[in-house]
mmCIF file of C-alpha atoms in Angstrom:
data_model
loop_
_atom_site.group_PDB
_atom_site.id
_atom_site.type_symbol
_atom_site.label_atom_id
_atom_site.label_comp_id
_atom_site.label_asym_id
_atom_site.label_seq_id
_atom_site.Cartn_x
_atom_site.Cartn_y
_atom_site.Cartn_z
ATOM 1 C CA UNK N 1 -30.809 48.842 -9.767
ATOM 2 C CA UNK N 2 -31.899 47.637 -13.183
ATOM 3 C CA UNK N 3 -35.524 47.629 -14.324
ATOM 4 C CA UNK N 4 -36.341 44.049 -13.265
ATOM 5 C CA UNK N 5 -34.814 44.492 -9.822
ATOM 6 C CA UNK N 6 -36.396 47.916 -9.310
ATOM 7 C CA UNK N 7 -39.788 46.509 -10.285
ATOM 8 C CA UNK N 8 -39.471 43.812 -7.659
ATOM 9 C CA UNK N 9 -38.497 46.373 -5.047
ATOM 10 C CA UNK N 10 -41.631 48.428 -5.521
ATOM 11 C CA UNK N 11 -44.125 45.678 -6.405
ATOM 12 C CA UNK N 12 -43.178 42.730 -4.190
ATOM 13 C CA UNK N 13 -40.720 44.235 -1.738
ATOM 14 C CA UNK N 14 -42.408 43.130 1.486
ATOM 15 C CA UNK N 15 -43.415 39.739 0.069
ATOM 16 C CA UNK N 16 -40.348 38.473 -1.783
ATOM 17 C CA UNK N 17 -37.207 40.566 -1.597
ATOM 18 C CA UNK N 18 -37.200 40.997 2.150
ATOM 19 C CA UNK N 19 -36.360 37.291 2.198
ATOM 20 C CA UNK N 20 -32.734 36.610 1.442
ATOM 21 C CA UNK N 21 -32.204 34.036 -1.281
ATOM 22 C CA UNK N 22 -29.272 31.660 -1.566
ATOM 23 C CA UNK N 23 -28.276 30.895 -5.134
ATOM 24 C CA UNK N 24 -25.816 28.178 -6.145
ATOM 25 C CA UNK N 25 -25.616 29.079 -9.848
ATOM 26 C CA UNK N 26 -23.976 32.473 -9.598
ATOM 27 C CA UNK N 27 -20.809 34.171 -10.791
ATOM 28 C CA UNK N 28 -19.370 37.434 -9.480
ATOM 29 C CA UNK N 29 -17.188 39.958 -11.310
ATOM 30 C CA UNK N 30 -15.453 42.805 -9.507
ATOM 31 C CA UNK N 31 -13.529 45.406 -11.496
ATOM 32 C CA UNK N 32 -11.511 48.364 -10.263
ATOM 33 C CA UNK N 33 -10.231 51.405 -12.146
ATOM 34 C CA UNK N 34 -6.469 51.494 -11.680
ATOM 35 C CA UNK N 35 -5.005 54.976 -11.771
ATOM 36 C CA UNK N 36 -8.176 56.692 -10.650
ATOM 37 C CA UNK N 37 -6.748 57.752 -7.274
ATOM 38 C CA UNK N 38 -3.858 59.756 -8.813
ATOM 39 C CA UNK N 39 -6.393 61.424 -11.123
ATOM 40 C CA UNK N 40 -8.475 62.376 -8.099
ATOM 41 C CA UNK N 41 -5.506 64.292 -6.746
ATOM 42 C CA UNK N 42 -5.061 66.495 -9.812
ATOM 43 C CA UNK N 43 -8.471 66.853 -11.491
ATOM 44 C CA UNK N 44 -11.164 69.341 -10.407
ATOM 45 C CA UNK N 45 -13.985 67.507 -8.568
ATOM 46 C CA UNK N 46 -16.522 68.224 -11.312
ATOM 47 C CA UNK N 47 -14.259 66.792 -14.013
ATOM 48 C CA UNK N 48 -13.404 63.776 -11.883
ATOM 49 C CA UNK N 49 -17.046 62.919 -11.188
ATOM 50 C CA UNK N 50 -17.886 63.476 -14.839
ATOM 51 C CA UNK N 51 -15.182 61.029 -15.897
ATOM 52 C CA UNK N 52 -16.382 58.412 -13.424
ATOM 53 C CA UNK N 53 -19.990 58.880 -14.532
ATOM 54 C CA UNK N 54 -19.011 58.561 -18.195
ATOM 55 C CA UNK N 55 -16.995 55.428 -17.471
ATOM 56 C CA UNK N 56 -19.672 53.663 -15.463
ATOM 57 C CA UNK N 57 -22.358 54.664 -17.968
ATOM 58 C CA UNK N 58 -20.331 52.842 -20.635
ATOM 59 C CA UNK N 59 -19.948 49.879 -18.277
ATOM 60 C CA UNK N 60 -23.713 49.851 -17.670
ATOM 61 C CA UNK N 61 -24.292 49.608 -21.422
ATOM 62 C CA UNK N 62 -21.973 46.597 -21.601
ATOM 63 C CA UNK N 63 -23.786 44.818 -18.774
ATOM 64 C CA UNK N 64 -27.172 45.586 -20.341
ATOM 65 C CA UNK N 65 -26.090 43.844 -23.558
ATOM 66 C CA UNK N 66 -25.438 40.620 -21.660
ATOM 67 C CA UNK N 67 -27.532 38.472 -19.338
ATOM 68 C CA UNK N 68 -25.908 40.054 -16.284
ATOM 69 C CA UNK N 69 -26.866 42.348 -13.409
ATOM 70 C CA UNK N 70 -24.967 45.352 -12.108
ATOM 71 C CA UNK N 71 -25.198 45.295 -8.325
ATOM 72 C CA UNK N 72 -23.384 48.460 -7.274
ATOM 73 C CA UNK N 73 -20.387 50.724 -7.528
ATOM 74 C CA UNK N 74 -18.122 51.403 -4.560
ATOM 75 C CA UNK N 75 -15.911 54.376 -5.286
ATOM 76 C CA UNK N 76 -14.100 53.368 -8.470
ATOM 77 C CA UNK N 77 -15.013 49.676 -8.135
ATOM 78 C CA UNK N 78 -17.805 47.996 -10.121
ATOM 79 C CA UNK N 79 -19.625 44.796 -9.085
ATOM 80 C CA UNK N 80 -21.588 42.616 -11.529
ATOM 81 C CA UNK N 81 -23.299 39.240 -11.097
ATOM 82 C CA UNK N 82 -24.860 36.649 -13.385
ATOM 83 C CA UNK N 83 -27.281 33.987 -12.171
ATOM 84 C CA UNK N 84 -29.188 36.267 -9.789
ATOM 85 C CA UNK N 85 -31.753 37.724 -9.471
ATOM 86 C CA UNK N 86 -32.726 35.779 -12.614
ATOM 87 C CA UNK N 87 -31.298 32.304 -13.274
ATOM 88 C CA UNK N 88 -28.687 32.085 -16.034
ATOM 89 C CA UNK N 89 -27.379 28.677 -17.082
ATOM 90 C CA UNK N 90 -24.149 30.001 -18.612
ATOM 91 C CA UNK N 91 -23.398 32.601 -15.931
ATOM 92 C CA UNK N 92 -19.624 32.049 -15.950
ATOM 93 C CA UNK N 93 -19.235 32.622 -19.694
ATOM 94 C CA UNK N 94 -21.564 35.620 -19.501
ATOM 95 C CA UNK N 95 -19.284 37.349 -17.006
ATOM 96 C CA UNK N 96 -16.194 36.364 -18.981
ATOM 97 C CA UNK N 97 -17.684 38.167 -21.983
ATOM 98 C CA UNK N 98 -18.620 41.135 -19.783
ATOM 99 C CA UNK N 99 -15.104 41.344 -18.322
ATOM 100 C CA UNK N 100 -13.447 41.380 -21.745
ATOM 101 C CA UNK N 101 -15.902 44.014 -22.971
ATOM 102 C CA UNK N 102 -15.239 46.191 -19.908
ATOM 103 C CA UNK N 103 -11.511 45.956 -20.592
ATOM 104 C CA UNK N 104 -12.108 47.101 -24.170
ATOM 105 C CA UNK N 105 -14.311 50.003 -23.037
ATOM 106 C CA UNK N 106 -11.681 51.144 -20.537
ATOM 107 C CA UNK N 107 -8.975 51.097 -23.210
ATOM 108 C CA UNK N 108 -11.245 53.088 -25.535
ATOM 109 C CA UNK N 109 -11.950 55.668 -22.824
ATOM 110 C CA UNK N 110 -8.226 56.031 -22.144
ATOM 111 C CA UNK N 111 -7.627 56.782 -25.818
ATOM 112 C CA UNK N 112 -10.547 59.214 -26.011
ATOM 113 C CA UNK N 113 -9.723 61.161 -22.844
ATOM 114 C CA UNK N 114 -5.942 60.959 -22.829
ATOM 115 C CA UNK N 115 -6.034 59.794 -19.208
ATOM 116 C CA UNK N 116 -4.108 56.732 -18.100
ATOM 117 C CA UNK N 117 -7.005 54.436 -17.245
ATOM 118 C CA UNK N 118 -6.690 50.689 -16.771
ATOM 119 C CA UNK N 119 -9.053 48.084 -15.374
ATOM 120 C CA UNK N 120 -8.143 45.256 -13.016
ATOM 121 C CA UNK N 121 -10.782 42.551 -12.600
ATOM 122 C CA UNK N 122 -11.483 39.220 -10.937
ATOM 123 C CA UNK N 123 -14.150 36.543 -11.345
ATOM 124 C CA UNK N 124 -15.244 33.663 -9.115
ATOM 125 C CA UNK N 125 -18.264 31.382 -9.240
ATOM 126 C CA UNK N 126 -20.196 29.707 -6.438
ATOM 127 C CA UNK N 127 -23.099 30.216 -4.034
ATOM 128 C CA UNK N 128 -24.106 33.690 -2.904
ATOM 129 C CA UNK N 129 -26.734 35.138 -0.627
ATOM 130 C CA UNK N 130 -28.753 37.768 -2.489
ATOM 131 C CA UNK N 131 -31.596 40.063 -1.547
ATOM 132 C CA UNK N 132 -32.774 43.546 -0.694
ATOM 133 C CA UNK N 133 -32.028 45.102 2.675
ATOM 134 C CA UNK N 134 -33.027 48.365 4.278
ATOM 135 C CA UNK N 135 -36.283 50.296 4.460
ATOM 136 C CA UNK N 136 -35.408 53.949 3.815
ATOM 137 C CA UNK N 137 -33.277 53.259 0.735
ATOM 138 C CA UNK N 138 -33.703 49.552 -0.021
ATOM 139 C CA UNK N 139 -30.794 48.147 -1.979
ATOM 140 C CA UNK N 140 -30.208 44.844 -3.744
ATOM 141 C CA UNK N 141 -26.901 43.249 -2.784
ATOM 142 C CA UNK N 142 -24.984 39.968 -2.705
ATOM 143 C CA UNK N 143 -22.876 38.457 0.064
ATOM 144 C CA UNK N 144 -20.780 35.418 0.802
ATOM 145 C CA UNK N 145 -17.434 33.758 0.259
ATOM 146 C CA UNK N 146 -17.900 33.814 -3.523
ATOM 147 C CA UNK N 147 -18.067 37.617 -3.445
ATOM 148 C CA UNK N 148 -15.033 37.793 -1.163
ATOM 149 C CA UNK N 149 -13.028 35.486 -3.431
ATOM 150 C CA UNK N 150 -13.915 37.539 -6.515
ATOM 151 C CA UNK N 151 -12.709 40.614 -4.626
ATOM 152 C CA UNK N 152 -9.412 38.865 -3.851
ATOM 153 C CA UNK N 153 -9.021 37.904 -7.510
ATOM 154 C CA UNK N 154 -9.355 41.575 -8.405
ATOM 155 C CA UNK N 155 -7.122 42.998 -5.676
ATOM 156 C CA UNK N 156 -4.373 40.404 -6.238
ATOM 157 C CA UNK N 157 -4.491 40.837 -10.014
ATOM 158 C CA UNK N 158 -2.723 43.121 -12.465
ATOM 159 C CA UNK N 159 -3.894 46.180 -14.432
ATOM 160 C CA UNK N 160 -5.343 45.293 -17.806
ATOM 161 C CA UNK N 161 -6.003 41.668 -16.849
ATOM 162 C CA UNK N 162 -8.853 39.509 -15.537
ATOM 163 C CA UNK N 163 -7.830 36.970 -12.902
ATOM 164 C CA UNK N 164 -10.030 33.893 -12.438
ATOM 165 C CA UNK N 165 -10.197 30.868 -10.160
ATOM 166 C CA UNK N 166 -10.078 27.146 -10.923
ATOM 167 C CA UNK N 167 -13.871 26.972 -10.580
ATOM 168 C CA UNK N 168 -14.218 29.569 -13.340
ATOM 169 C CA UNK N 169 -11.697 27.878 -15.632
ATOM 170 C CA UNK N 170 -13.542 24.559 -15.293
ATOM 171 C CA UNK N 171 -16.621 26.196 -16.858
ATOM 172 C CA UNK N 172 -14.704 27.971 -19.625
ATOM 173 C CA UNK N 173 -12.464 25.200 -20.989
ATOM 174 C CA UNK N 174 -12.592 25.101 -24.775
ATOM 175 C CA UNK N 175 -14.489 28.383 -25.014
ATOM 176 C CA UNK N 176 -12.029 30.949 -23.654
ATOM 177 C CA UNK N 177 -8.273 31.088 -23.518
ATOM 178 C CA UNK N 178 -7.216 30.621 -19.891
ATOM 179 C CA UNK N 179 -3.549 31.352 -19.202
ATOM 180 C CA UNK N 180 -2.073 29.771 -16.046
ATOM 181 C CA UNK N 181 -0.648 32.308 -13.644
ATOM 182 C CA UNK N 182 0.453 29.754 -11.072
ATOM 183 C CA UNK N 183 -0.099 29.682 -7.340
ATOM 184 C CA UNK N 184 -0.424 32.937 -5.441
ATOM 185 C CA UNK N 185 -0.845 33.698 -1.754
ATOM 186 C CA UNK N 186 -4.283 35.218 -1.253
ATOM 187 C CA UNK N 187 -5.185 37.039 1.942
ATOM 188 C CA UNK N 188 -7.675 34.997 3.927
ATOM 189 C CA UNK N 189 -7.481 32.105 1.443
ATOM 190 C CA UNK N 190 -3.909 30.881 1.506
ATOM 191 C CA UNK N 191 -2.342 29.495 -1.663
ATOM 192 C CA UNK N 192 -4.654 29.520 -4.693
ATOM 193 C CA UNK N 193 -3.986 28.468 -8.261
ATOM 194 C CA UNK N 194 -5.242 31.166 -10.622
ATOM 195 C CA UNK N 195 -5.439 31.963 -14.325
ATOM 196 C CA UNK N 196 -5.595 35.023 -16.563
ATOM 197 C CA UNK N 197 -8.664 35.205 -18.769
ATOM 198 C CA UNK N 198 -7.778 35.416 -22.451
ATOM 199 C CA UNK N 199 -9.871 35.874 -25.569
ATOM 200 C CA UNK N 200 -13.015 33.931 -26.409
ATOM 201 C CA UNK N 201 -12.308 30.989 -28.714
ATOM 202 C CA UNK N 202 -14.865 31.405 -31.455
ATOM 203 C CA UNK N 203 -18.029 33.477 -31.620
ATOM 204 C CA UNK N 204 -20.394 33.582 -28.623
ATOM 205 C CA UNK N 205 -23.684 31.683 -28.984
ATOM 206 C CA UNK N 206 -26.601 33.680 -30.386
#
């Protein structure tokens, strides 16, 4: 958990964060390291964990530079949100910038280490349920269909690319290149029209 979230856990845990909060203005990014499983089969455990730690530390630095919040890692997957716990008006563009920066960091790590590392990512925007659960090791998390759809965008994507939904594209028109992929069959969702996220068109706002 980041500083702001951790502070809320310890200062107002029983007053505020035990109550789940539904947020409409939220975007979710899920990224997965492609090629990590084959590495796990041939690298010593210490080297493997060190590589994962180094990678996610670089990812954490990217997230910290933007108005986003790292929620958790699950194995070699990385989940980031914007819009919760603190409101963010431009949450979709924030995560688009984060996704492109994570892609660049992964490519840099691949060059530095000599390992074949690629990132596959997906973004969706919509309402989520967010809050802290548990008492022994309280953890901030997010739930809902928006999270599930972001996960499908990642899992049905391609290495080295960020797949996004129509809801994301609607918020990025004129600011980011969005390349139509077409309609794909998504487990649990049926046919969805999706796009690949391209480069930002112009400099980000300061």
